[in-house]
Coordinates of C-alpha atoms in Angstrom, one line a residue:
X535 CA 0.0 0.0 0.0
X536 CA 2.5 2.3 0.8
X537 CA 4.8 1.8 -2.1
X538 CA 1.2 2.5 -4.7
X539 CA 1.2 5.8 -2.8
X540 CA 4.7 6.9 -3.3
X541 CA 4.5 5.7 -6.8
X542 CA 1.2 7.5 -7.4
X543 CA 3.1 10.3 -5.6
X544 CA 5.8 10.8 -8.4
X545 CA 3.7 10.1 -11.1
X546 CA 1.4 13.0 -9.8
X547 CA 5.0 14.9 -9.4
X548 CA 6.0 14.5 -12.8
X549 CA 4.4 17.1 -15.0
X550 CA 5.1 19.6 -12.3
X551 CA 8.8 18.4 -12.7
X552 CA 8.7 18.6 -16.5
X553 CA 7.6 22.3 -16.2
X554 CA 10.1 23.1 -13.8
X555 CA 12.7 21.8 -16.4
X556 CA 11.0 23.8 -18.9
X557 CA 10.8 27.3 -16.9
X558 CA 14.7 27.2 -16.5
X559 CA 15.9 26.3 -19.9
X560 CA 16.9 22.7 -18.5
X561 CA 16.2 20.9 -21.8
X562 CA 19.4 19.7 -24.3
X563 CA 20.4 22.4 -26.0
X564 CA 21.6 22.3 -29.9
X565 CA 25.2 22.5 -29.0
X566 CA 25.6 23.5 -33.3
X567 CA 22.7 25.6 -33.4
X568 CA 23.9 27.5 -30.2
X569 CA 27.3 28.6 -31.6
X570 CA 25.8 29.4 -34.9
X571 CA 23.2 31.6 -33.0
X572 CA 26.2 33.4 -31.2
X573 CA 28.5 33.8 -34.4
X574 CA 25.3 35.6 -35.5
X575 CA 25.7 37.8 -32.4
X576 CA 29.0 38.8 -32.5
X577 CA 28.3 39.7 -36.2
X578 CA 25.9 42.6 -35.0
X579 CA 28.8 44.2 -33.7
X580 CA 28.3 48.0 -34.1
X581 CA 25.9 50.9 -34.5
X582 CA 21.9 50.1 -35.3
X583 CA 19.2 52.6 -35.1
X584 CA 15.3 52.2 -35.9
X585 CA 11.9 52.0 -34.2
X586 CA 10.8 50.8 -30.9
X587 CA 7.3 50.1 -29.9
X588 CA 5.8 49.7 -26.6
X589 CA 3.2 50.5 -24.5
X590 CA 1.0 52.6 -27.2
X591 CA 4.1 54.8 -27.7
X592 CA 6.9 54.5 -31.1
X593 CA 9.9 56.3 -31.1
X594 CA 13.5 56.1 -32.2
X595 CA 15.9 53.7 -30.6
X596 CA 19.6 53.4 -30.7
X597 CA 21.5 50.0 -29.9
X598 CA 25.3 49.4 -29.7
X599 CA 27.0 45.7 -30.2
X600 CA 30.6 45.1 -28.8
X601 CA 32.3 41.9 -29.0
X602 CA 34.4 41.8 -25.8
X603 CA 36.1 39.1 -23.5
X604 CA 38.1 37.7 -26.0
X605 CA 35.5 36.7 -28.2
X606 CA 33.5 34.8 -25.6
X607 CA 30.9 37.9 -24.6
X608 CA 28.7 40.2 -26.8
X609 CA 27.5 43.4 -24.9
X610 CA 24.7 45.0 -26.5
X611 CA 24.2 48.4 -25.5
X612 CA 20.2 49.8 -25.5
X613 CA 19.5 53.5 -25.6
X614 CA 23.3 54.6 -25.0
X615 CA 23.7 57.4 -22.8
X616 CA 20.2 57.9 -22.0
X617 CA 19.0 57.7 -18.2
X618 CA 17.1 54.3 -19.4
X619 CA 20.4 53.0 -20.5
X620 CA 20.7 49.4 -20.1
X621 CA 22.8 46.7 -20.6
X622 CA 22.5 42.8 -22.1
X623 CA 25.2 40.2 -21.9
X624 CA 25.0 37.1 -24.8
X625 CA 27.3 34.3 -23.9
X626 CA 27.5 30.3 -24.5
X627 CA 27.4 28.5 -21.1
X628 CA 28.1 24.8 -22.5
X629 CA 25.9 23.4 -25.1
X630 CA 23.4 26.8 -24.3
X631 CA 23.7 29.9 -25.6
X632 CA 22.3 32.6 -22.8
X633 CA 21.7 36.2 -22.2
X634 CA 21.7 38.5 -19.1
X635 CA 20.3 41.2 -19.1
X636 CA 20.9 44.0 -16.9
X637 CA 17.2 46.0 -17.0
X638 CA 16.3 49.8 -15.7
X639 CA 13.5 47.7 -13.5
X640 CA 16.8 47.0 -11.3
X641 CA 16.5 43.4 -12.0
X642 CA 18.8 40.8 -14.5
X643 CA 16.5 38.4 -15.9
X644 CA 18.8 35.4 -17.4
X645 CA 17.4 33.5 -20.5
X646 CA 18.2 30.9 -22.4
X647 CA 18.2 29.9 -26.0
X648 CA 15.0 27.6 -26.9
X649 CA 16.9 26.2 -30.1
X650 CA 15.9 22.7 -29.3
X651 CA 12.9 23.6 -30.9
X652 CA 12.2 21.2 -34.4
X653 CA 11.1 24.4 -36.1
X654 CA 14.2 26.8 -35.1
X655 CA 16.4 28.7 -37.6
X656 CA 19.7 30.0 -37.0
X657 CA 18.6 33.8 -37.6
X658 CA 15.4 33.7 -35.3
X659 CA 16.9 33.1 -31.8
X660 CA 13.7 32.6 -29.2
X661 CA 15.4 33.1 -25.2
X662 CA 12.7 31.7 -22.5
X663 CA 13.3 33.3 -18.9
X664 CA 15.6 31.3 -17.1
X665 CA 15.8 33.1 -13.3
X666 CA 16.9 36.3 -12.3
X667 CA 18.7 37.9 -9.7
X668 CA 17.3 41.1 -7.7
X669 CA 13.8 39.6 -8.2
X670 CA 11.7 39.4 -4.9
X671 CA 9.5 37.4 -6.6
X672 CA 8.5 35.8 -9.8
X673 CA 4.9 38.2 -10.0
X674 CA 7.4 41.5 -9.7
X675 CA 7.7 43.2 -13.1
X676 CA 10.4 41.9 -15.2
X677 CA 11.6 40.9 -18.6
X678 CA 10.4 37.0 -19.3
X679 CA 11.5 36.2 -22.9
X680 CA 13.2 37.9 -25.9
X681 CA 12.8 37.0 -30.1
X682 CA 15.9 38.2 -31.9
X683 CA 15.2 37.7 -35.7
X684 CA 18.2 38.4 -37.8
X685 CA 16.7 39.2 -41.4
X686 CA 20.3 39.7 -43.1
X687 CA 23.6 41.2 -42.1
X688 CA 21.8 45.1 -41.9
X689 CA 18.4 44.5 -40.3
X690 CA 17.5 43.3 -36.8
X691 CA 14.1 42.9 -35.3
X692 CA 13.9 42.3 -31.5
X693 CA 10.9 41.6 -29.2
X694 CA 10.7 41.6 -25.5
X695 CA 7.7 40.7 -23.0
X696 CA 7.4 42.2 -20.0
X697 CA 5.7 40.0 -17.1
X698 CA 3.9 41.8 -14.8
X699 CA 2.3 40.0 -11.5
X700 CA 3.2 36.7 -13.1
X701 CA 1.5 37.3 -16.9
X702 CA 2.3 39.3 -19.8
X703 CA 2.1 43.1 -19.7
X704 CA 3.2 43.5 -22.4
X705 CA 5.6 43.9 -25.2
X706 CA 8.7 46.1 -27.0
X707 CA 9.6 45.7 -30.6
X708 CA 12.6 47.5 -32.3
X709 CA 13.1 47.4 -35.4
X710 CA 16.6 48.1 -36.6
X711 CA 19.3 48.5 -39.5
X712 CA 22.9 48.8 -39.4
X713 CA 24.2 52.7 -39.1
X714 CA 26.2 53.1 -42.6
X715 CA 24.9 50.6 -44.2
X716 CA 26.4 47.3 -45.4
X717 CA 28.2 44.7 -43.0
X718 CA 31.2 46.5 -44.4
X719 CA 31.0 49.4 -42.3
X720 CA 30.6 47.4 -38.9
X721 CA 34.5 46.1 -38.8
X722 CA 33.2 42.3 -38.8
X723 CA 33.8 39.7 -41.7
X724 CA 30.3 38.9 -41.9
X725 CA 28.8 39.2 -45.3
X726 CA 25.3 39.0 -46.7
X727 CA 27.0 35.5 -48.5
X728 CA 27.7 33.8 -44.7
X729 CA 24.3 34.6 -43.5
X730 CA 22.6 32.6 -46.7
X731 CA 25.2 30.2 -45.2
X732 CA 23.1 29.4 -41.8

């Protein structure tokens, strides 16, 4: 009798178990896919400008790209200079490519790369909140997942959802091209022919 119970008790423990693994990104990463994704990165390395909508507003954003640490660490720089300025790490950790991202809420919400997804493409990088540190709890306002789509070597698209009291609040899009141009101007041997490559 008491062994049905604690086998009726994991059973019952299971999908709880299977969304933990979920919520923190614990699946196996595309080892491949992940350092493709990041080469993609590190190829955004300089200037963009464009469009950011949020919250019934639209105005013009500015984003910076840095490839730092030796290679191993992309900084992306959001709305240099500005008192909103914040700050987002992109790293592999192992098989997973990650970000961290250092947000005005006075939070850093860590994601990870969902590319063990059937339906994933190199260019369109979905992150899935991880955890965070600075977060009293999972219902205070934070970011919860990011869509980078990479539609050539000169235009970016990024969303991000904002979580609010443990739902969506709701979300920014920017819409971006590469300041001068052409890959050429952004000191990085990517070229429109190595994207088609992915």
């Amino acid at each position: 009798m008491k062994q049905s119970l604690v086998i009726l008790s994991l059973l019952a423990l299971a999908p709880a178990c299977a969304n933990v693994r979920e919520s923190v990104g614990l699946h196996h990463a595309d080892v491949g896919m992940s350092r493709q994704q990041f080469e993609l990165i590190k190829s955004l390395a300089g200037n963009w400008t464009g469009t950011g909508d949020g919250v019934g507003e639209s105005r013009t954003v500015e984003i910076r790209y840095r490839v730092t640490a030796a290679g191993s660490a992309v900084e992306e720089t959001m709305f240099p200079g500005t008192e909103h300025e914040m700050i987002t790490m992109y790293n592999l950790d192992g098989p997973r490519l990650m970000l961290t991202h250092y947000c005005s809420a006075g939070n850093q919400p860590q994601m990870v790369a969902t590319n063990w997804e059937v339906d994933t493409t190199p260019q369109t990088i979905h992150f899935a909140f991880a955890h965070a540190t600075n977060l009293v709890s999972q219902k205070t306002g934070h970011m919860h997942d990011m869509e980078m789509r990479i539609d050539g070597p000169d235009k970016l698209v990024e969303t991000w959802t904002y979580f609010q009291d443990g739902a969506l609040s709701h979300q920014a899009k920017f819409e971006l091209t590469r300041v001068g141009g052409k890959v050429a101007a952004a000191a990085t041997p990517f070229t429109a022919a190595t994207f088609e490559s992915f």
